[in-house]
Amino acid sequence: MLKDKNVILGVTGGIAAYKSVEIASRLRKAGASVHVIMTHSAQNFVTPLTFREITGNPVTTTMWGEVTNYNVEHIALANLADLVIVAPATANFIAKCAMGMADDMLTTTLLATKAPIFFAPAMNTNMYDNPLTQKNINTLIENGWNFIPPESGHLACGADGLGRMPEPVDIVDFVRFTMAFAADMLGIKVLVTAAGTYEPIDPVRYIGNRSSGKMGYAIAEAAKKRGAEVILVSGPSALTAPEGVNFIGVETAAEMRDAVMNHCSEADLIIKAAAVADYHVRNVSDHKIKKNDEELTLVLEKNPDILKELGAKKRIGQILVGFAAETQNLLEYAKAKLEKKNLDMIVANDVSRKDAGFNTDTNLVKLLYRNGTVEELPLMSKQKLADELLNRVLKLKY
Ligand code: CTP
């Protein structure tokens, strides 16, 4: 799985930096193209020349140097990366990342990349155990970064305890294993709907809702990263479609229905995160409506319930997941939708909260299953929630 991959190896200033030379060597032997970025302090332990010789690629040590033959502008490596490994990761470097800082090439690359990130912390036991360091590590884990646990043993500072960087062979194996797990949706076809729909009133006006599409786009991206073949049917959204998904942009509920019906039979998993308008305007005006009258009456007609239609024609083995956005009686309404629409799981969120639901970066949900089980998840980013939902859906299937 490392063959032909662009791996960024970040090296920070710890004594374990000498082991990174072997990590670079192992990655290269596995067929990866290795691009090393060293922090300023890392260069006190190992020279850039060593990494250049081992990897056959230029080594980046600053944001301000000459542009090299492979066009290092400050986010070029972030875009190039299929995978980023930081080994060793010092306590100081972890703290900077947890703050979202971007004051050198490595922090900048980490903040800008969409590739999976692995950190191998290495430090004194007390520094590692310090609640501040643990909090920083948890912040980054919450952000989706992976941590390779340090080992116990004799440390360079003379102490014995947790904090030693694992051997290079184990680091490369950890990355391999995790990436293989990350491809646990290979061969699965997923149809995701996202964002709200716009129901036109006249050529310039519409009825819409506050859905940003963040949850649906996060699910589409997570499924794609895990190897699934993804179709994303989206209402209007300011977001960019995740790379590699088959994107179908729609505007109205009727258009969303057509797009979904055209693709539903091939999907193994359908996740309907879209906030579909329940009604459309009966007589859409061909021309812009002028404000001639004191009152304007719009007659609304019911839209097709796409999810209900999908539930009615669900084939054996197909998994159907819906969302229920409620402001009251969350569990009761969500349960009714699960049953009425013949779903396998429903994601219920209380949209009256500020940190959950429409146009937020985090979400707080309860999951309801067919067997009556209710699972409450803690507040988390929509990216993390996307992966948590997929983990559970995969268990439903197999
Ligand atoms: N949904 C859909 N088609 C619609 C309305 C909703 O496919 N016309 C889907 C949504 O994508 C979501 C789920 O149904 O997954 C729940 O949407 P919601 O609007 O909360 O459900 P309704 O059944 O419309 O319930 P109500 O309006 O009574 O809250």
Coordinates of N, CA, C and O in Angstrom, one line a residue, residues 195-351:
A195 N -26.9 18.8 2.0 CA -27.3 20.2 1.9 C -28.9 20.3 1.7 O -29.6 19.3 1.7
G196 N -29.3 21.6 1.7 CA -30.8 21.8 1.6 C -31.2 21.9 0.1 O -30.3 21.9 -0.7
T197 N -32.5 21.9 -0.1 CA -32.9 22.1 -1.5 C -33.5 23.6 -1.6 O -33.9 24.1 -0.6
Y198 N -33.5 24.1 -2.8 CA -34.1 25.4 -3.0 C -35.3 25.2 -3.8 O -35.3 24.5 -4.9
E199 N -36.4 25.7 -3.4 CA -37.7 25.6 -4.1 C -38.1 27.0 -4.7 O -38.3 27.9 -3.9
P200 N -38.0 27.1 -6.0 CA -38.2 28.5 -6.6 C -39.6 29.1 -6.4 O -40.6 28.3 -6.3
I201 N -39.6 30.4 -6.2 CA -40.9 31.2 -6.1 C -41.0 31.9 -7.4 O -42.1 31.9 -8.0
D202 N -40.0 32.5 -7.9 CA -39.9 33.1 -9.2 C -38.5 33.1 -9.7 O -37.7 32.4 -9.0
P203 N -38.1 33.7 -10.8 CA -36.7 33.5 -11.3 C -35.6 34.0 -10.3 O -34.5 33.6 -10.5
V204 N -36.0 34.8 -9.4 CA -34.9 35.3 -8.5 C -35.1 34.9 -7.0 O -34.2 35.1 -6.2
R205 N -36.2 34.3 -6.7 CA -36.4 34.0 -5.2 C -36.7 32.5 -5.0 O -37.1 31.8 -5.9
Y206 N -36.4 32.0 -3.8 CA -36.6 30.6 -3.5 C -36.9 30.5 -2.1 O -36.7 31.3 -1.2
I207 N -37.5 29.3 -1.7 CA -37.6 28.9 -0.3 C -36.5 27.9 0.0 O -36.3 27.0 -0.8
G208 N -35.8 28.2 1.0 CA -34.6 27.3 1.4 C -34.5 27.1 2.8 O -35.4 27.4 3.6
N209 N -33.5 26.4 3.3 CA -33.3 26.2 4.7 C -31.8 26.4 5.1 O -31.0 26.7 4.2
R210 N -31.5 26.3 6.3 CA -30.1 26.7 6.8 C -29.1 25.6 6.7 O -28.0 25.7 7.2
S211 N -29.4 24.5 6.0 CA -28.4 23.4 5.9 C -27.2 23.8 5.1 O -27.4 24.4 4.0
S212 N -26.0 23.6 5.6 CA -24.8 24.0 4.8 C -24.2 22.9 4.0 O -23.5 23.1 3.1
G213 N -24.6 21.6 4.3 CA -24.1 20.5 3.6 C -22.9 19.9 4.3 O -22.4 18.8 3.8
K214 N -22.4 20.5 5.4 CA -21.2 20.0 6.0 C -21.2 18.5 6.4 O -20.3 17.8 6.2
M215 N -22.3 18.1 7.0 CA -22.4 16.7 7.5 C -22.4 15.7 6.3 O -21.6 14.8 6.3
G216 N -23.2 16.0 5.3 CA -23.2 15.1 4.1 C -21.9 15.1 3.4 O -21.4 14.0 3.0
Y217 N -21.2 16.2 3.2 CA -19.9 16.3 2.5 C -18.9 15.5 3.3 O -18.0 14.8 2.8
A218 N -19.0 15.7 4.7 CA -18.0 14.9 5.5 C -18.2 13.4 5.4 O -17.2 12.7 5.3
I219 N -19.4 13.0 5.3 CA -19.7 11.5 5.1 C -19.1 11.1 3.8 O -18.5 10.0 3.7
A220 N -19.4 11.9 2.7 CA -19.0 11.5 1.4 C -17.4 11.4 1.4 O -16.8 10.4 0.8
E221 N -16.8 12.4 2.0 CA -15.3 12.4 2.0 C -14.8 11.2 2.8 O -13.8 10.5 2.4
A222 N -15.4 10.9 4.0 CA -14.9 9.8 4.8 C -15.0 8.5 4.1 O -14.1 7.7 4.1
A223 N -16.2 8.3 3.4 CA -16.4 7.0 2.7 C -15.4 6.9 1.6 O -14.9 5.8 1.3
K224 N -15.2 8.0 0.9 CA -14.2 8.0 -0.2 C -12.8 7.6 0.3 O -12.1 6.7 -0.3
K225 N -12.4 8.2 1.4 CA -11.1 7.9 1.9 C -11.0 6.5 2.4 O -9.9 5.9 2.4
R226 N -12.1 5.9 2.7 CA -12.0 4.5 3.2 C -12.2 3.5 2.0 O -12.4 2.3 2.2
G227 N -12.2 4.0 0.8 CA -12.1 3.2 -0.4 C -13.4 3.0 -1.1 O -13.5 2.3 -2.1
A228 N -14.5 3.6 -0.6 CA -15.8 3.4 -1.2 C -15.9 4.1 -2.5 O -15.2 5.1 -2.8
E229 N -16.9 3.7 -3.4 CA -17.2 4.4 -4.6 C -18.4 5.3 -4.2 O -19.4 4.8 -3.7
V230 N -18.2 6.6 -4.3 CA -19.2 7.5 -3.7 C -19.9 8.4 -4.7 O -19.2 9.0 -5.6
I231 N -21.2 8.4 -4.6 CA -22.0 9.4 -5.4 C -22.5 10.4 -4.4 O -23.2 10.0 -3.4
L232 N -22.3 11.7 -4.6 CA -22.8 12.7 -3.7 C -23.8 13.6 -4.5 O -23.5 14.2 -5.5
V233 N -25.0 13.5 -4.1 CA -26.1 14.3 -4.7 C -26.3 15.4 -3.7 O -26.7 15.2 -2.6
S234 N -26.0 16.6 -4.2 CA -26.1 17.8 -3.2 C -27.0 18.9 -3.8 O -26.9 19.3 -4.9
G235 N -27.7 19.5 -2.8 CA -28.4 20.7 -3.1 C -27.4 21.8 -3.1 O -26.2 21.6 -2.9
P236 N -27.8 23.1 -3.3 CA -26.8 24.2 -3.4 C -26.0 24.3 -2.1 O -26.6 24.2 -1.0
S237 N -24.7 24.4 -2.2 CA -23.8 24.5 -1.0 C -22.6 25.3 -1.4 O -22.1 25.3 -2.5
A238 N -22.0 26.0 -0.4 CA -20.8 26.7 -0.7 C -19.5 25.8 -0.6 O -18.4 26.2 -0.9
L239 N -19.7 24.5 -0.3 CA -18.6 23.6 -0.1 C -18.1 23.1 -1.4 O -18.9 23.0 -2.4
T240 N -16.9 22.7 -1.5 CA -16.3 22.0 -2.7 C -16.5 20.5 -2.5 O -16.2 20.0 -1.4
A241 N -16.9 19.9 -3.6 CA -17.1 18.4 -3.5 C -15.8 17.7 -3.2 O -14.7 18.1 -3.8
P242 N -15.8 16.8 -2.3 CA -14.5 16.0 -2.0 C -14.0 15.4 -3.2 O -14.7 14.9 -4.1
E243 N -12.6 15.4 -3.3 CA -12.0 14.8 -4.4 C -12.3 13.3 -4.7 O -12.4 12.6 -3.7
G244 N -12.6 13.0 -5.9 CA -12.8 11.6 -6.3 C -14.2 11.1 -6.1 O -14.5 10.0 -6.5
V245 N -15.1 12.0 -5.6 CA -16.5 11.5 -5.5 C -17.2 11.9 -6.8 O -16.9 12.8 -7.5
N246 N -18.3 11.1 -7.2 CA -19.1 11.4 -8.3 C -20.1 12.4 -7.9 O -21.0 12.1 -7.1
F247 N -20.0 13.7 -8.3 CA -20.8 14.7 -7.8 C -22.0 15.1 -8.7 O -21.8 15.2 -9.9
I248 N -23.2 15.1 -8.1 CA -24.3 15.5 -8.9 C -25.0 16.7 -8.2 O -25.5 16.5 -7.1
G249 N -24.9 17.8 -8.8 CA -25.5 19.0 -8.1 C -27.0 19.2 -8.5 O -27.3 19.0 -9.7
V250 N -27.8 19.4 -7.6 CA -29.2 19.6 -7.9 C -29.7 20.9 -7.1 O -29.0 21.4 -6.3
E251 N -30.9 21.3 -7.5 CA -31.4 22.5 -6.8 C -32.7 22.1 -6.0 O -32.8 22.4 -4.8
T252 N -33.7 21.5 -6.6 CA -35.0 21.3 -6.0 C -35.1 19.9 -5.4 O -34.3 19.0 -5.8
A253 N -36.1 19.7 -4.6 CA -36.4 18.3 -4.1 C -36.7 17.4 -5.2 O -36.3 16.2 -5.2
A254 N -37.4 17.9 -6.2 CA -37.8 17.0 -7.4 C -36.5 16.6 -8.1 O -36.4 15.4 -8.5
E255 N -35.6 17.5 -8.3 CA -34.3 17.1 -9.0 C -33.5 16.2 -8.1 O -32.9 15.2 -8.7
M256 N -33.5 16.4 -6.8 CA -32.8 15.5 -5.9 C -33.4 14.1 -6.0 O -32.7 13.1 -6.1
R257 N -34.7 14.0 -6.1 CA -35.4 12.7 -6.2 C -35.0 12.0 -7.4 O -34.7 10.8 -7.4
D258 N -35.0 12.7 -8.6 CA -34.6 12.1 -9.8 C -33.2 11.5 -9.8 O -33.0 10.4 -10.2
A259 N -32.3 12.4 -9.3 CA -30.9 11.9 -9.2 C -30.7 10.7 -8.3 O -30.0 9.8 -8.7
V260 N -31.4 10.7 -7.2 CA -31.3 9.6 -6.2 C -31.9 8.4 -6.8 O -31.3 7.3 -6.8
M261 N -33.1 8.5 -7.5 CA -33.7 7.3 -8.0 C -32.9 6.7 -9.2 O -32.9 5.5 -9.4
N262 N -32.2 7.6 -9.9 CA -31.4 7.1 -11.0 C -30.2 6.2 -10.5 O -29.7 5.4 -11.3
H263 N -29.8 6.4 -9.3 CA -28.6 5.8 -8.8 C -28.8 4.8 -7.6 O -27.9 4.2 -7.2
C264 N -30.0 4.8 -7.1 CA -30.2 4.1 -5.8 C -30.0 2.6 -6.0 O -29.6 1.9 -5.0
S265 N -30.4 2.0 -7.1 CA -30.4 0.5 -7.2 C -29.0 0.0 -7.1 O -28.8 -1.1 -6.6
E266 N -28.0 0.8 -7.6 CA -26.6 0.3 -7.6 C -26.0 0.5 -6.2 O -24.9 -0.1 -5.9
A267 N -26.6 1.3 -5.3 CA -25.9 1.6 -4.0 C -26.1 0.5 -3.0 O -27.2 0.0 -2.8
D268 N -25.0 0.2 -2.3 CA -25.0 -0.8 -1.2 C -25.5 0.0 0.1 O -26.0 -0.6 1.0
L269 N -25.2 1.3 0.1 CA -25.5 2.1 1.3 C -25.9 3.4 0.9 O -25.3 4.1 0.0
I270 N -27.1 3.9 1.4 CA -27.6 5.2 1.1 C -27.7 6.0 2.4 O -28.3 5.5 3.4
I271 N -27.1 7.1 2.4 CA -27.2 8.0 3.6 C -27.8 9.3 3.2 O -27.2 10.1 2.4
K272 N -29.0 9.6 3.7 CA -29.7 10.8 3.3 C -29.5 11.9 4.3 O -30.4 12.1 5.2
A273 N -28.4 12.6 4.2 CA -28.1 13.7 5.1 C -28.8 15.0 4.7 O -28.7 16.0 5.4
A274 N -29.3 15.0 3.5 CA -29.9 16.3 2.9 C -31.1 16.8 3.7 O -31.9 16.0 4.2
A275 N -31.2 18.1 3.8 CA -32.4 18.7 4.4 C -33.3 19.1 3.3 O -33.3 20.2 2.7
V276 N -34.1 18.1 2.9 CA -35.0 18.3 1.7 C -36.2 19.1 2.1 O -36.8 18.9 3.2
A277 N -36.5 20.1 1.3 CA -37.7 20.9 1.5 C -39.0 20.0 1.4 O -39.1 19.2 0.5
D278 N -39.9 20.1 2.4 CA -41.1 19.3 2.4 C -42.1 19.8 1.4 O -43.0 19.0 1.0
Y279 N -42.0 21.1 1.0 CA -43.0 21.6 0.1 C -42.3 22.4 -1.0 O -41.2 23.0 -0.8
H280 N -43.0 22.6 -2.1 CA -42.6 23.5 -3.2 C -43.8 24.4 -3.6 O -44.9 24.1 -3.2
V281 N -43.4 25.5 -4.2 CA -44.5 26.5 -4.6 C -45.3 25.9 -5.8 O -44.7 25.4 -6.8
R282 N -46.6 25.9 -5.7 CA -47.4 25.3 -6.7 C -47.2 26.0 -8.1 O -46.9 25.4 -9.1
N283 N -47.5 27.3 -8.1 CA -47.3 28.0 -9.4 C -46.1 29.0 -9.4 O -46.2 30.1 -8.9
V284 N -45.0 28.4 -9.8 CA -43.8 29.3 -9.9 C -43.9 30.3 -10.9 O -44.3 30.0 -12.1
S285 N -43.7 31.6 -10.6 CA -43.9 32.6 -11.5 C -42.8 32.7 -12.6 O -41.6 32.5 -12.2
D286 N -43.2 32.9 -13.8 CA -42.2 32.9 -14.9 C -41.4 34.2 -14.8 O -40.3 34.3 -15.3
H287 N -42.0 35.2 -14.2 CA -41.3 36.5 -14.1 C -41.2 36.9 -12.6 O -41.9 36.4 -11.8
K288 N -40.3 37.8 -12.4 CA -40.1 38.3 -11.0 C -41.4 38.9 -10.5 O -42.0 39.8 -11.2
I289 N -41.8 38.5 -9.3 CA -43.0 39.0 -8.8 C -42.8 40.4 -8.3 O -41.9 40.7 -7.6
K290 N -43.7 41.3 -8.7 CA -43.6 42.7 -8.3 C -44.4 42.9 -7.0 O -45.4 42.3 -6.7
K291 N -43.9 43.9 -6.2 CA -44.6 44.1 -4.9 C -45.8 45.0 -5.0 O -45.9 46.1 -4.4
N292 N -46.8 44.5 -5.8 CA -48.0 45.4 -6.1 C -49.0 45.3 -5.0 O -49.7 46.3 -4.7
D293 N -49.1 44.1 -4.3 CA -50.1 44.0 -3.3 C -49.6 44.0 -1.9 O -48.4 43.8 -1.7
E294 N -50.5 44.3 -0.9 CA -50.1 44.3 0.5 C -49.8 42.9 1.0 O -49.0 42.7 1.9
E295 N -50.4 41.9 0.4 CA -50.2 40.5 0.9 C -49.9 39.7 -0.3 O -50.4 39.9 -1.4
L296 N -49.1 38.7 -0.1 CA -48.8 37.7 -1.2 C -49.0 36.3 -0.6 O -48.5 36.0 0.4
T297 N -49.8 35.6 -1.3 CA -50.1 34.2 -0.9 C -49.4 33.2 -1.8 O -49.6 33.3 -3.0
L298 N -48.6 32.4 -1.2 CA -48.0 31.3 -2.0 C -48.7 30.0 -1.6 O -48.8 29.7 -0.4
V299 N -49.1 29.2 -2.6 CA -49.6 27.9 -2.2 C -48.5 26.9 -2.4 O -47.8 26.8 -3.4
L300 N -48.3 26.1 -1.3 CA -47.3 25.1 -1.3 C -47.8 23.7 -1.4 O -48.9 23.4 -0.8
E301 N -47.1 22.9 -2.2 CA -47.6 21.5 -2.4 C -46.5 20.6 -1.8 O -45.3 20.9 -1.9
K302 N -46.9 19.5 -1.4 CA -46.0 18.6 -0.8 C -44.9 18.0 -1.8 O -45.3 17.7 -2.9
N303 N -43.7 17.9 -1.4 CA -42.7 17.3 -2.2 C -42.7 15.8 -2.0 O -43.2 15.3 -1.0
P304 N -42.1 15.1 -3.0 CA -42.0 13.6 -2.7 C -41.1 13.4 -1.5 O -40.1 14.1 -1.4
D305 N -41.4 12.4 -0.7 CA -40.5 12.1 0.4 C -39.5 11.0 -0.2 O -39.9 9.8 -0.3
I306 N -38.3 11.5 -0.5 CA -37.4 10.6 -1.2 C -37.0 9.4 -0.3 O -36.9 8.3 -0.8
L307 N -36.7 9.7 0.9 CA -36.3 8.6 1.8 C -37.4 7.6 2.0 O -37.1 6.4 2.1
K308 N -38.6 8.0 2.1 CA -39.7 7.0 2.3 C -39.8 6.2 1.0 O -40.0 4.9 1.1
E309 N -39.6 6.8 -0.1 CA -39.7 6.0 -1.4 C -38.5 5.0 -1.4 O -38.7 3.9 -1.9
L310 N -37.4 5.4 -1.0 CA -36.2 4.5 -0.9 C -36.5 3.3 0.0 O -36.1 2.2 -0.3
G311 N -37.1 3.7 1.1 CA -37.4 2.6 2.1 C -38.4 1.6 1.6 O -38.2 0.4 1.9
A312 N -39.3 2.1 0.8 CA -40.3 1.2 0.2 C -39.8 0.2 -0.8 O -40.2 -0.9 -1.0
K313 N -38.7 0.7 -1.5 CA -38.2 -0.2 -2.6 C -36.8 -0.7 -2.2 O -36.1 -1.3 -3.1
K314 N -36.4 -0.7 -0.9 CA -35.1 -1.1 -0.5 C -34.9 -2.6 -0.8 O -35.7 -3.4 -0.5
R315 N -33.7 -2.9 -1.4 CA -33.5 -4.3 -1.8 C -32.7 -5.0 -0.6 O -32.1 -4.3 0.2
I316 N -32.8 -6.3 -0.6 CA -32.1 -7.0 0.4 C -30.6 -6.7 0.5 O -30.0 -6.7 -0.6
G317 N -30.1 -6.4 1.6 CA -28.7 -6.2 1.8 C -28.4 -4.7 1.7 O -27.3 -4.3 2.0
Q318 N -29.3 -3.9 1.2 CA -29.1 -2.5 1.1 C -29.3 -1.8 2.4 O -30.3 -2.1 3.1
I319 N -28.4 -0.9 2.8 CA -28.5 -0.2 4.1 C -29.0 1.2 3.8 O -28.5 1.9 3.0
L320 N -30.0 1.6 4.6 CA -30.6 2.9 4.4 C -30.5 3.7 5.7 O -31.0 3.3 6.8
V321 N -29.8 4.9 5.7 CA -29.7 5.7 6.9 C -30.3 7.1 6.6 O -30.0 7.7 5.6
G322 N -31.1 7.5 7.6 CA -31.7 8.8 7.5 C -31.3 9.7 8.6 O -30.6 9.3 9.5
F323 N -31.6 11.0 8.5 CA -31.4 12.0 9.5 C -32.7 12.5 10.0 O -33.6 12.7 9.2
A324 N -32.7 12.8 11.3 CA -33.9 13.5 11.8 C -33.5 14.8 12.5 O -32.7 14.7 13.5
A325 N -33.8 15.9 12.0 CA -33.5 17.2 12.6 C -34.7 17.6 13.3 O -35.7 17.9 12.7
E326 N -34.6 17.7 14.7 CA -35.8 18.1 15.4 C -35.5 19.2 16.4 O -34.4 19.4 16.8
T327 N -36.5 19.9 16.8 CA -36.4 20.9 17.9 C -37.1 20.5 19.1 O -36.9 21.1 20.2
Q328 N -37.8 19.4 19.1 CA -38.5 18.9 20.3 C -38.8 17.4 20.1 O -38.8 16.9 18.9
N329 N -39.1 16.7 21.2 CA -39.5 15.3 21.1 C -38.5 14.5 20.2 O -39.0 13.7 19.4
L330 N -37.2 14.7 20.4 CA -36.2 14.1 19.5 C -36.4 12.6 19.3 O -36.5 12.2 18.1
L331 N -36.3 11.9 20.3 CA -36.3 10.4 20.2 C -37.7 9.9 19.6 O -37.7 9.0 18.8
E332 N -38.7 10.5 20.1 CA -40.1 10.0 19.7 C -40.2 10.2 18.1 O -40.6 9.3 17.4
Y333 N -39.9 11.5 17.7 CA -40.1 11.8 16.3 C -39.1 10.9 15.4 O -39.4 10.4 14.3
A334 N -37.9 10.8 15.9 CA -36.8 10.1 15.1 C -37.3 8.6 15.0 O -37.1 8.0 13.9
K335 N -37.8 8.0 16.1 CA -38.2 6.6 16.1 C -39.3 6.4 15.0 O -39.4 5.5 14.3
A336 N -40.3 7.4 15.0 CA -41.4 7.3 14.1 C -40.9 7.3 12.6 O -41.4 6.6 11.8
K337 N -39.9 8.2 12.4 CA -39.3 8.3 11.0 C -38.6 7.0 10.6 O -38.7 6.5 9.5
L338 N -37.8 6.4 11.6 CA -37.1 5.2 11.4 C -38.1 4.1 10.9 O -37.8 3.4 9.9
E339 N -39.2 4.0 11.5 CA -40.2 3.0 11.2 C -40.9 3.3 9.9 O -41.0 2.5 9.0
K340 N -41.4 4.5 9.8 CA -42.2 5.0 8.7 C -41.5 4.8 7.4 O -42.0 4.5 6.3
K341 N -40.2 5.2 7.5 CA -39.4 5.2 6.2 C -38.5 3.9 6.0 O -37.7 3.9 5.1
N342 N -38.7 2.9 6.9 CA -38.1 1.6 6.7 C -36.6 1.7 6.7 O -35.9 1.2 5.8
L343 N -36.0 2.4 7.7 CA -34.6 2.7 7.8 C -33.9 1.6 8.6 O -34.5 1.0 9.5
D344 N -32.5 1.5 8.4 CA -31.7 0.7 9.3 C -31.2 1.4 10.5 O -30.9 0.9 11.5
M345 N -31.0 2.7 10.2 CA -30.5 3.6 11.3 C -30.9 5.0 11.0 O -31.0 5.4 9.9
I346 N -31.2 5.7 12.1 CA -31.5 7.2 11.9 C -30.6 8.0 12.9 O -30.4 7.6 14.0
V347 N -30.1 9.1 12.3 CA -29.2 9.9 13.1 C -30.1 11.1 13.5 O -30.5 11.9 12.7
A348 N -30.3 11.2 14.9 CA -31.2 12.2 15.3 C -30.4 13.3 16.0 O -29.6 13.1 16.8
N349 N -30.7 14.6 15.5 CA -30.0 15.7 16.2 C -31.0 16.8 16.6 O -31.9 17.0 15.8
D350 N -30.7 17.4 17.7 CA -31.5 18.4 18.2 C -31.0 19.7 17.6 O -30.0 20.3 18.0
V351 N -31.7 20.3 16.6 CA -31.2 21.4 15.9 C -31.4 22.7 16.6 O -31.1 23.8 16.1

